[in-house]
Amino acid sequence: MSTSFAVTTPLDGSILLERPYATAAQTQAVLNAACAAQRGWRHTALSERKALIGKAVDWLVANKDRCADAITRQIGRPISQSPGELRGLEERARYMLDIAEQGLADIQPTAKAGFQRFMQREPLGTVLVLAPWNYPFLTAINTIVPALAAGNSVILKHSSQTPLVAELFQQAFDAAGLPAGVFQSLHLDHAATLRLVAAPQIDFVAFTGSVAGGHAVQQAASTRFIGVGLELGGKDPAYVREDADLASAIENLVDGAFFNSGQSCCGIERIYVHHSHYQAFVDGFVELTKAYRFGNPLDASTNLGPMVRDSAASFVRSQIADAMAAGARALIPVSHFAADAPGTAYLAPQVLVDVHHGMSVMRDESFGPVIGIMPVDSDAEAVALMNDSVYGLTASLWTQDSAAAIRLGQEIATGTVFMNRCDYLDPALAWTGVKDTGHGISLSVLGYQQLTRIKSFHLKG
């Protein structure tokens, strides 16, 4: 059993850093400290909790260049784009703090003579956050801020690809002056992580990752009656209707498909276009894709970098090859992007047509810079294809008719319906999914519900 791990940077395949895994004794000490600290933290005034959390957010924003450099070196996102993650973190964190009073407010039923009745929200205890590498700050902050604001202690176990992010979070909360033990982080391997999930001191688990990982986390927690929030895979579709603003749809869907090298749970992975626009859409999509500057993510002019690791790129290459063997056409010549290098994490973007749902690239999560585009003849056909998936995180509709977007959205099995945008989380709205995308809610006022328990007070006068 390994006692340490190394992070390989996708920039050049070299070892970026090494870290020791926490021992069983260290993990137990963290659990004990979290439980002890939470007993005092829950009784700290909400205004004080918010102020301390806000200071941690201030620290992260002030150190955005360090944070951005950590993102780029660990996962390969272009340094020109990585600072934007800290803007998103600030937006979500500030919003969740702003609505904390509303999210944690007592619930008052209709008055009843002779009785005082109300329901209070109490913190659960210790919340375990299992965060992924693809948006390492954004995905973690969705739970960390409301969990702490609600009076819970938090233990963060980040992806072994992004340990620097866990360490930066720790520095931020330490600098903010949170009581010792209220926020802690651990580096753990998979087996130790699952043991931590099952530990009696853990009161809720928030996991973002793969479907297989979600099954493992849910099984590890199954011997105890605790909540588990799971944000898992996605194969998010877009539908370009006959009345769409074509230029806007092309511009935004290229970005939605290829930003972060397609490594987004809510990135666009399949597109259906009304036949009247199909060829013009495909032509415009290919033209804009070819304009990407693909290469070294430390170059400020680069706007598309490598995938996180060579094995991830190999999987997407195999999807593309299998689709082409089954009749698909690839519209981006491999030679167009000189940085494309089989056997490495550098995979150029690809656009496929003549695709169908018998192909893996239109059915299985790619999590990479490839998109399949199909023509459709009607709204009904588009909705049927959008629903033909085991996933259901977001769906994107491109139309000038909001009534149609609502009508179609009500028929699509998904957690979020977008009109004329994609690949974005509005912190005022619940972030949730259906089917193999998982269950639970983060963000919005509803995000506080799964991080608290209800206690009813029934007082007779």
Short mmCIF file of N, CA and C in Angstrom, two decimals, residues 310-459:
data_model
loop_
_atom_site.label_atom_id
_atom_site.label_comp_id
_atom_site.label_asym_id
_atom_site.label_seq_id
_atom_site.Cartn_x
_atom_site.Cartn_y
_atom_site.Cartn_z
N ASP A 310 -3.10 11.65 -20.08
CA ASP A 310 -3.07 10.98 -21.38
C ASP A 310 -4.12 9.89 -21.50
N SER A 311 -4.46 9.22 -20.39
CA SER A 311 -5.47 8.17 -20.45
C SER A 311 -6.84 8.73 -20.79
N ALA A 312 -7.15 9.93 -20.30
CA ALA A 312 -8.43 10.56 -20.62
C ALA A 312 -8.48 10.92 -22.10
N ALA A 313 -7.37 11.44 -22.62
CA ALA A 313 -7.31 11.76 -24.04
C ALA A 313 -7.42 10.50 -24.90
N SER A 314 -6.82 9.41 -24.44
CA SER A 314 -6.88 8.16 -25.19
C SER A 314 -8.31 7.65 -25.29
N PHE A 315 -9.08 7.81 -24.21
CA PHE A 315 -10.48 7.37 -24.24
C PHE A 315 -11.26 8.14 -25.29
N VAL A 316 -11.08 9.46 -25.34
CA VAL A 316 -11.81 10.26 -26.33
C VAL A 316 -11.33 9.93 -27.74
N ARG A 317 -10.04 9.71 -27.91
CA ARG A 317 -9.55 9.30 -29.23
C ARG A 317 -10.23 8.01 -29.69
N SER A 318 -10.41 7.08 -28.74
CA SER A 318 -11.05 5.82 -29.11
C SER A 318 -12.52 6.02 -29.46
N GLN A 319 -13.19 6.94 -28.76
CA GLN A 319 -14.57 7.24 -29.12
C GLN A 319 -14.66 7.79 -30.54
N ILE A 320 -13.75 8.69 -30.87
CA ILE A 320 -13.73 9.28 -32.21
C ILE A 320 -13.46 8.20 -33.26
N ALA A 321 -12.48 7.36 -33.01
CA ALA A 321 -12.14 6.30 -33.96
C ALA A 321 -13.29 5.33 -34.15
N ASP A 322 -13.95 4.95 -33.05
CA ASP A 322 -15.07 4.02 -33.14
C ASP A 322 -16.22 4.64 -33.93
N ALA A 323 -16.48 5.93 -33.70
CA ALA A 323 -17.56 6.59 -34.43
C ALA A 323 -17.25 6.64 -35.92
N MET A 324 -16.01 6.94 -36.26
CA MET A 324 -15.63 7.01 -37.68
C MET A 324 -15.71 5.63 -38.33
N ALA A 325 -15.36 4.59 -37.58
CA ALA A 325 -15.47 3.24 -38.11
C ALA A 325 -16.92 2.86 -38.37
N ALA A 326 -17.84 3.51 -37.63
CA ALA A 326 -19.27 3.23 -37.79
C ALA A 326 -19.95 4.19 -38.75
N GLY A 327 -19.16 5.04 -39.43
CA GLY A 327 -19.73 5.90 -40.46
C GLY A 327 -19.70 7.39 -40.20
N ALA A 328 -19.24 7.82 -39.03
CA ALA A 328 -19.17 9.25 -38.74
C ALA A 328 -18.05 9.91 -39.56
N ARG A 329 -18.21 11.19 -39.79
CA ARG A 329 -17.17 11.97 -40.48
C ARG A 329 -16.59 13.00 -39.51
N ALA A 330 -15.28 13.07 -39.46
CA ALA A 330 -14.58 14.06 -38.65
C ALA A 330 -14.27 15.27 -39.52
N LEU A 331 -14.68 16.46 -39.07
CA LEU A 331 -14.58 17.65 -39.91
C LEU A 331 -13.35 18.51 -39.62
N ILE A 332 -12.59 18.17 -38.59
CA ILE A 332 -11.37 18.92 -38.27
C ILE A 332 -10.17 18.06 -38.66
N PRO A 333 -9.41 18.45 -39.67
CA PRO A 333 -8.21 17.67 -40.03
C PRO A 333 -7.23 17.63 -38.85
N VAL A 334 -6.72 16.45 -38.57
CA VAL A 334 -5.78 16.31 -37.45
C VAL A 334 -4.60 17.26 -37.61
N SER A 335 -4.19 17.48 -38.84
CA SER A 335 -3.02 18.33 -39.09
C SER A 335 -3.27 19.80 -38.80
N HIS A 336 -4.55 20.18 -38.62
CA HIS A 336 -4.85 21.60 -38.39
C HIS A 336 -4.28 22.08 -37.07
N PHE A 337 -4.22 21.21 -36.07
CA PHE A 337 -3.69 21.59 -34.76
C PHE A 337 -2.39 20.83 -34.52
N ALA A 338 -1.28 21.53 -34.67
CA ALA A 338 0.03 20.89 -34.59
C ALA A 338 0.33 20.30 -33.21
N ALA A 339 -0.31 20.83 -32.17
CA ALA A 339 -0.02 20.36 -30.81
C ALA A 339 -0.66 19.01 -30.50
N ASP A 340 -1.59 18.56 -31.34
CA ASP A 340 -2.22 17.26 -31.11
C ASP A 340 -1.15 16.17 -31.14
N ALA A 341 -1.12 15.34 -30.09
CA ALA A 341 -0.06 14.33 -29.99
C ALA A 341 -0.58 13.07 -29.34
N PRO A 342 -0.92 12.06 -30.13
CA PRO A 342 -1.38 10.79 -29.56
C PRO A 342 -0.38 10.24 -28.54
N GLY A 343 -0.92 9.67 -27.47
CA GLY A 343 -0.07 9.17 -26.40
C GLY A 343 0.18 10.19 -25.32
N THR A 344 -0.27 11.43 -25.54
CA THR A 344 -0.14 12.49 -24.53
C THR A 344 -1.53 13.01 -24.19
N ALA A 345 -1.58 14.00 -23.32
CA ALA A 345 -2.85 14.62 -22.93
C ALA A 345 -3.31 15.66 -23.95
N TYR A 346 -2.49 15.94 -24.98
CA TYR A 346 -2.83 16.97 -25.96
C TYR A 346 -3.72 16.37 -27.05
N LEU A 347 -5.01 16.65 -26.94
CA LEU A 347 -6.01 16.19 -27.90
C LEU A 347 -6.72 17.39 -28.48
N ALA A 348 -6.60 17.59 -29.78
CA ALA A 348 -7.24 18.72 -30.44
C ALA A 348 -8.75 18.54 -30.48
N PRO A 349 -9.51 19.63 -30.60
CA PRO A 349 -10.97 19.52 -30.67
C PRO A 349 -11.41 18.85 -31.96
N GLN A 350 -12.52 18.12 -31.89
CA GLN A 350 -13.02 17.43 -33.06
C GLN A 350 -14.53 17.58 -33.16
N VAL A 351 -15.02 17.75 -34.39
CA VAL A 351 -16.45 17.87 -34.68
C VAL A 351 -16.84 16.70 -35.57
N LEU A 352 -17.86 15.95 -35.13
CA LEU A 352 -18.31 14.76 -35.86
C LEU A 352 -19.72 14.96 -36.39
N VAL A 353 -19.96 14.54 -37.61
CA VAL A 353 -21.31 14.51 -38.20
C VAL A 353 -21.57 13.10 -38.71
N ASP A 354 -22.79 12.88 -39.22
CA ASP A 354 -23.22 11.54 -39.61
C ASP A 354 -23.13 10.60 -38.41
N VAL A 355 -23.52 11.13 -37.25
CA VAL A 355 -23.48 10.35 -36.02
C VAL A 355 -24.89 9.88 -35.66
N HIS A 356 -24.97 8.91 -34.78
CA HIS A 356 -26.26 8.42 -34.29
C HIS A 356 -26.07 7.85 -32.88
N HIS A 357 -27.17 7.54 -32.23
CA HIS A 357 -27.12 7.13 -30.84
C HIS A 357 -26.64 5.71 -30.62
N GLY A 358 -26.32 5.00 -31.68
CA GLY A 358 -25.66 3.72 -31.53
C GLY A 358 -24.17 3.87 -31.26
N MET A 359 -23.66 5.09 -31.39
CA MET A 359 -22.23 5.36 -31.19
C MET A 359 -21.97 5.81 -29.75
N SER A 360 -20.87 5.36 -29.20
CA SER A 360 -20.48 5.74 -27.83
C SER A 360 -20.38 7.25 -27.68
N VAL A 361 -19.89 7.94 -28.72
CA VAL A 361 -19.66 9.37 -28.61
C VAL A 361 -20.97 10.14 -28.43
N MET A 362 -22.11 9.55 -28.80
CA MET A 362 -23.40 10.19 -28.60
C MET A 362 -24.16 9.62 -27.40
N ARG A 363 -23.56 8.63 -26.75
CA ARG A 363 -24.27 7.94 -25.67
C ARG A 363 -23.52 8.01 -24.34
N ASP A 364 -22.22 7.79 -24.38
CA ASP A 364 -21.41 7.72 -23.16
C ASP A 364 -20.69 9.04 -22.92
N GLU A 365 -20.53 9.38 -21.67
CA GLU A 365 -19.86 10.63 -21.33
C GLU A 365 -18.46 10.66 -21.91
N SER A 366 -18.15 11.70 -22.67
CA SER A 366 -16.83 11.85 -23.28
C SER A 366 -15.88 12.60 -22.35
N PHE A 367 -16.35 13.70 -21.78
CA PHE A 367 -15.55 14.54 -20.90
C PHE A 367 -14.27 14.98 -21.60
N GLY A 368 -14.43 15.37 -22.85
CA GLY A 368 -13.29 15.80 -23.63
C GLY A 368 -13.73 16.65 -24.81
N PRO A 369 -12.78 17.13 -25.62
CA PRO A 369 -13.09 18.10 -26.68
C PRO A 369 -13.58 17.45 -27.97
N VAL A 370 -14.74 16.81 -27.90
CA VAL A 370 -15.35 16.23 -29.08
C VAL A 370 -16.84 16.48 -29.03
N ILE A 371 -17.45 16.73 -30.18
CA ILE A 371 -18.88 16.98 -30.22
C ILE A 371 -19.47 16.28 -31.44
N GLY A 372 -20.63 15.67 -31.25
CA GLY A 372 -21.40 15.10 -32.35
C GLY A 372 -22.61 15.97 -32.64
N ILE A 373 -22.89 16.21 -33.92
CA ILE A 373 -23.99 17.09 -34.32
C ILE A 373 -24.92 16.31 -35.24
N MET A 374 -26.23 16.33 -34.94
CA MET A 374 -27.24 15.62 -35.72
C MET A 374 -28.33 16.57 -36.18
N PRO A 375 -28.88 16.39 -37.38
CA PRO A 375 -30.06 17.17 -37.80
C PRO A 375 -31.33 16.53 -37.26
N VAL A 376 -32.33 17.36 -37.00
CA VAL A 376 -33.65 16.87 -36.59
C VAL A 376 -34.72 17.62 -37.38
N ASP A 377 -35.90 17.01 -37.46
CA ASP A 377 -36.98 17.61 -38.24
C ASP A 377 -38.03 18.33 -37.40
N SER A 378 -38.01 18.11 -36.07
CA SER A 378 -39.08 18.68 -35.25
C SER A 378 -38.65 18.78 -33.79
N ASP A 379 -39.43 19.56 -33.03
CA ASP A 379 -39.23 19.63 -31.59
C ASP A 379 -39.36 18.26 -30.96
N ALA A 380 -40.35 17.50 -31.40
CA ALA A 380 -40.60 16.19 -30.80
C ALA A 380 -39.41 15.26 -30.99
N GLU A 381 -38.83 15.30 -32.18
CA GLU A 381 -37.66 14.45 -32.43
C GLU A 381 -36.49 14.89 -31.56
N ALA A 382 -36.30 16.20 -31.44
CA ALA A 382 -35.20 16.71 -30.62
C ALA A 382 -35.37 16.31 -29.16
N VAL A 383 -36.56 16.46 -28.62
CA VAL A 383 -36.80 16.10 -27.23
C VAL A 383 -36.56 14.61 -27.00
N ALA A 384 -37.03 13.79 -27.92
CA ALA A 384 -36.84 12.34 -27.79
C ALA A 384 -35.35 12.00 -27.76
N LEU A 385 -34.57 12.63 -28.61
CA LEU A 385 -33.13 12.37 -28.62
C LEU A 385 -32.44 12.92 -27.38
N MET A 386 -32.86 14.09 -26.93
CA MET A 386 -32.27 14.66 -25.72
C MET A 386 -32.52 13.77 -24.51
N ASN A 387 -33.69 13.15 -24.47
CA ASN A 387 -34.04 12.27 -23.35
C ASN A 387 -33.45 10.87 -23.49
N ASP A 388 -32.90 10.56 -24.64
CA ASP A 388 -32.34 9.23 -24.88
C ASP A 388 -30.93 9.16 -24.29
N SER A 389 -30.88 9.18 -22.96
CA SER A 389 -29.61 9.20 -22.25
C SER A 389 -29.82 8.71 -20.82
N VAL A 390 -28.80 8.11 -20.26
CA VAL A 390 -28.88 7.70 -18.85
C VAL A 390 -28.59 8.88 -17.92
N TYR A 391 -28.21 10.01 -18.50
CA TYR A 391 -27.86 11.19 -17.71
C TYR A 391 -28.93 12.26 -17.80
N GLY A 392 -28.86 13.23 -16.89
CA GLY A 392 -29.80 14.34 -16.92
C GLY A 392 -29.37 15.49 -16.04
N LEU A 393 -28.33 16.22 -16.44
CA LEU A 393 -27.88 17.37 -15.65
C LEU A 393 -28.45 18.67 -16.21
N THR A 394 -28.07 19.05 -17.44
CA THR A 394 -28.64 20.25 -18.05
C THR A 394 -29.01 19.95 -19.50
N ALA A 395 -29.88 20.80 -20.03
CA ALA A 395 -30.22 20.79 -21.45
C ALA A 395 -30.31 22.23 -21.91
N SER A 396 -29.88 22.49 -23.12
CA SER A 396 -29.77 23.85 -23.64
C SER A 396 -30.64 24.00 -24.88
N LEU A 397 -31.55 24.99 -24.86
CA LEU A 397 -32.46 25.25 -25.97
C LEU A 397 -32.14 26.61 -26.58
N TRP A 398 -32.02 26.64 -27.92
CA TRP A 398 -31.67 27.87 -28.62
C TRP A 398 -32.85 28.27 -29.48
N THR A 399 -33.54 29.33 -29.04
CA THR A 399 -34.81 29.72 -29.63
C THR A 399 -35.12 31.16 -29.25
N GLN A 400 -36.01 31.80 -30.01
CA GLN A 400 -36.49 33.13 -29.67
C GLN A 400 -37.80 33.07 -28.90
N ASP A 401 -38.30 31.88 -28.66
CA ASP A 401 -39.63 31.67 -28.10
C ASP A 401 -39.51 31.10 -26.69
N SER A 402 -39.62 31.96 -25.67
CA SER A 402 -39.47 31.49 -24.29
C SER A 402 -40.60 30.55 -23.88
N ALA A 403 -41.80 30.78 -24.43
CA ALA A 403 -42.91 29.87 -24.11
C ALA A 403 -42.60 28.47 -24.63
N ALA A 404 -42.01 28.39 -25.81
CA ALA A 404 -41.63 27.09 -26.35
C ALA A 404 -40.53 26.46 -25.51
N ALA A 405 -39.59 27.29 -25.04
CA ALA A 405 -38.51 26.76 -24.21
C ALA A 405 -39.06 26.16 -22.93
N ILE A 406 -40.04 26.83 -22.32
CA ILE A 406 -40.64 26.29 -21.10
C ILE A 406 -41.41 25.01 -21.41
N ARG A 407 -42.16 25.04 -22.50
CA ARG A 407 -42.95 23.86 -22.86
C ARG A 407 -42.05 22.66 -23.13
N LEU A 408 -41.00 22.86 -23.91
CA LEU A 408 -40.08 21.76 -24.21
C LEU A 408 -39.30 21.36 -22.96
N GLY A 409 -38.91 22.35 -22.18
CA GLY A 409 -38.15 22.06 -20.97
C GLY A 409 -38.90 21.18 -20.00
N GLN A 410 -40.21 21.33 -19.97
CA GLN A 410 -41.02 20.51 -19.08
C GLN A 410 -41.06 19.05 -19.52
N GLU A 411 -40.67 18.80 -20.77
CA GLU A 411 -40.67 17.43 -21.29
C GLU A 411 -39.28 16.79 -21.25
N ILE A 412 -38.26 17.57 -20.93
CA ILE A 412 -36.89 17.06 -20.94
C ILE A 412 -36.50 16.62 -19.54
N ALA A 413 -35.96 15.41 -19.43
CA ALA A 413 -35.56 14.86 -18.13
C ALA A 413 -34.18 15.37 -17.76
N THR A 414 -34.16 16.47 -17.04
CA THR A 414 -32.90 17.13 -16.70
C THR A 414 -33.08 17.99 -15.46
N GLY A 415 -31.98 18.33 -14.81
CA GLY A 415 -32.05 19.14 -13.61
C GLY A 415 -32.17 20.62 -13.89
N THR A 416 -31.58 21.08 -14.99
CA THR A 416 -31.63 22.49 -15.38
C THR A 416 -31.93 22.60 -16.87
N VAL A 417 -32.79 23.56 -17.23
CA VAL A 417 -33.08 23.87 -18.62
C VAL A 417 -32.57 25.28 -18.90
N PHE A 418 -31.70 25.41 -19.88
CA PHE A 418 -31.19 26.71 -20.32
C PHE A 418 -31.89 27.13 -21.60
N MET A 419 -32.07 28.42 -21.76
CA MET A 419 -32.45 28.97 -23.05
C MET A 419 -31.41 30.01 -23.45
N ASN A 420 -30.80 29.81 -24.61
CA ASN A 420 -29.82 30.73 -25.18
C ASN A 420 -28.59 30.94 -24.30
N ARG A 421 -28.25 29.91 -23.52
CA ARG A 421 -26.98 29.86 -22.82
C ARG A 421 -26.73 28.41 -22.42
N CYS A 422 -25.54 28.13 -21.92
CA CYS A 422 -25.21 26.77 -21.51
C CYS A 422 -24.00 26.81 -20.59
N ASP A 423 -23.71 25.67 -19.97
CA ASP A 423 -22.47 25.49 -19.22
C ASP A 423 -22.25 26.60 -18.18
N TYR A 424 -23.28 26.84 -17.36
CA TYR A 424 -23.18 27.88 -16.34
C TYR A 424 -24.04 27.50 -15.15
N LEU A 425 -23.55 27.83 -13.95
CA LEU A 425 -24.33 27.60 -12.74
C LEU A 425 -24.74 28.95 -12.17
N ASP A 426 -26.02 29.21 -12.08
CA ASP A 426 -26.55 30.40 -11.43
C ASP A 426 -26.75 30.04 -9.96
N PRO A 427 -26.02 30.66 -9.03
CA PRO A 427 -26.13 30.26 -7.63
C PRO A 427 -27.50 30.48 -7.02
N ALA A 428 -28.36 31.27 -7.69
CA ALA A 428 -29.72 31.47 -7.17
C ALA A 428 -30.63 30.29 -7.50
N LEU A 429 -30.17 29.40 -8.37
CA LEU A 429 -30.99 28.26 -8.79
C LEU A 429 -30.39 26.96 -8.26
N ALA A 430 -31.26 26.00 -7.99
CA ALA A 430 -30.80 24.71 -7.48
C ALA A 430 -29.99 23.98 -8.53
N TRP A 431 -28.86 23.43 -8.13
CA TRP A 431 -28.04 22.61 -9.01
C TRP A 431 -28.30 21.16 -8.67
N THR A 432 -28.92 20.44 -9.58
CA THR A 432 -29.37 19.09 -9.30
C THR A 432 -29.46 18.32 -10.61
N GLY A 433 -29.67 17.03 -10.53
CA GLY A 433 -29.77 16.22 -11.73
C GLY A 433 -30.69 15.04 -11.52
N VAL A 434 -30.93 14.29 -12.60
CA VAL A 434 -31.80 13.12 -12.54
C VAL A 434 -31.05 11.94 -13.16
N LYS A 435 -31.63 10.77 -13.03
CA LYS A 435 -31.07 9.53 -13.57
C LYS A 435 -29.64 9.34 -13.06
N ASP A 436 -28.72 8.90 -13.90
CA ASP A 436 -27.37 8.60 -13.44
C ASP A 436 -26.53 9.84 -13.15
N THR A 437 -27.11 11.00 -13.31
CA THR A 437 -26.41 12.22 -12.90
C THR A 437 -26.41 12.36 -11.39
N GLY A 438 -27.26 11.60 -10.70
CA GLY A 438 -27.20 11.58 -9.24
C GLY A 438 -28.41 12.21 -8.58
N HIS A 439 -28.22 12.61 -7.31
CA HIS A 439 -29.32 13.21 -6.56
C HIS A 439 -28.77 14.16 -5.52
N GLY A 440 -29.65 14.99 -5.00
CA GLY A 440 -29.26 16.01 -4.05
C GLY A 440 -29.27 17.38 -4.71
N ILE A 441 -29.12 18.41 -3.88
CA ILE A 441 -29.19 19.80 -4.35
C ILE A 441 -28.05 20.59 -3.73
N SER A 442 -27.37 21.36 -4.55
CA SER A 442 -26.45 22.36 -4.04
C SER A 442 -26.85 23.71 -4.61
N LEU A 443 -26.32 24.76 -3.99
CA LEU A 443 -26.63 26.15 -4.35
C LEU A 443 -28.10 26.48 -4.12
N SER A 444 -28.44 27.74 -4.27
CA SER A 444 -29.78 28.30 -4.05
C SER A 444 -30.16 28.19 -2.57
N VAL A 445 -31.31 28.74 -2.24
CA VAL A 445 -31.79 28.63 -0.86
C VAL A 445 -32.06 27.18 -0.50
N LEU A 446 -32.36 26.35 -1.50
CA LEU A 446 -32.61 24.93 -1.23
C LEU A 446 -31.34 24.18 -0.87
N GLY A 447 -30.18 24.75 -1.23
CA GLY A 447 -28.93 24.10 -0.90
C GLY A 447 -28.68 23.99 0.59
N TYR A 448 -29.32 24.84 1.36
CA TYR A 448 -29.18 24.76 2.82
C TYR A 448 -29.99 23.61 3.41
N GLN A 449 -30.98 23.13 2.67
CA GLN A 449 -31.86 22.11 3.24
C GLN A 449 -31.13 20.80 3.49
N GLN A 450 -30.30 20.36 2.53
CA GLN A 450 -29.66 19.07 2.71
C GLN A 450 -28.47 19.13 3.68
N LEU A 451 -28.09 20.34 4.09
CA LEU A 451 -26.98 20.50 5.02
C LEU A 451 -27.46 20.80 6.43
N THR A 452 -28.76 20.68 6.65
CA THR A 452 -29.35 20.89 7.97
C THR A 452 -30.42 19.83 8.20
N ARG A 453 -30.83 19.70 9.45
CA ARG A 453 -31.98 18.85 9.79
C ARG A 453 -33.04 19.71 10.45
N ILE A 454 -34.26 19.27 10.32
CA ILE A 454 -35.38 20.02 10.90
C ILE A 454 -35.68 19.53 12.31
N LYS A 455 -35.91 20.48 13.20
CA LYS A 455 -36.41 20.17 14.54
C LYS A 455 -37.70 20.95 14.75
N SER A 456 -38.77 20.27 15.13
CA SER A 456 -40.06 20.90 15.35
C SER A 456 -40.24 21.27 16.81
N PHE A 457 -40.78 22.46 17.07
CA PHE A 457 -41.12 22.91 18.42
C PHE A 457 -42.63 23.06 18.51
N HIS A 458 -43.25 22.37 19.47
CA HIS A 458 -44.69 22.36 19.65
C HIS A 458 -44.97 22.73 21.11
N LEU A 459 -45.24 23.99 21.33
CA LEU A 459 -45.35 24.52 22.68
C LEU A 459 -46.79 24.90 23.01
#
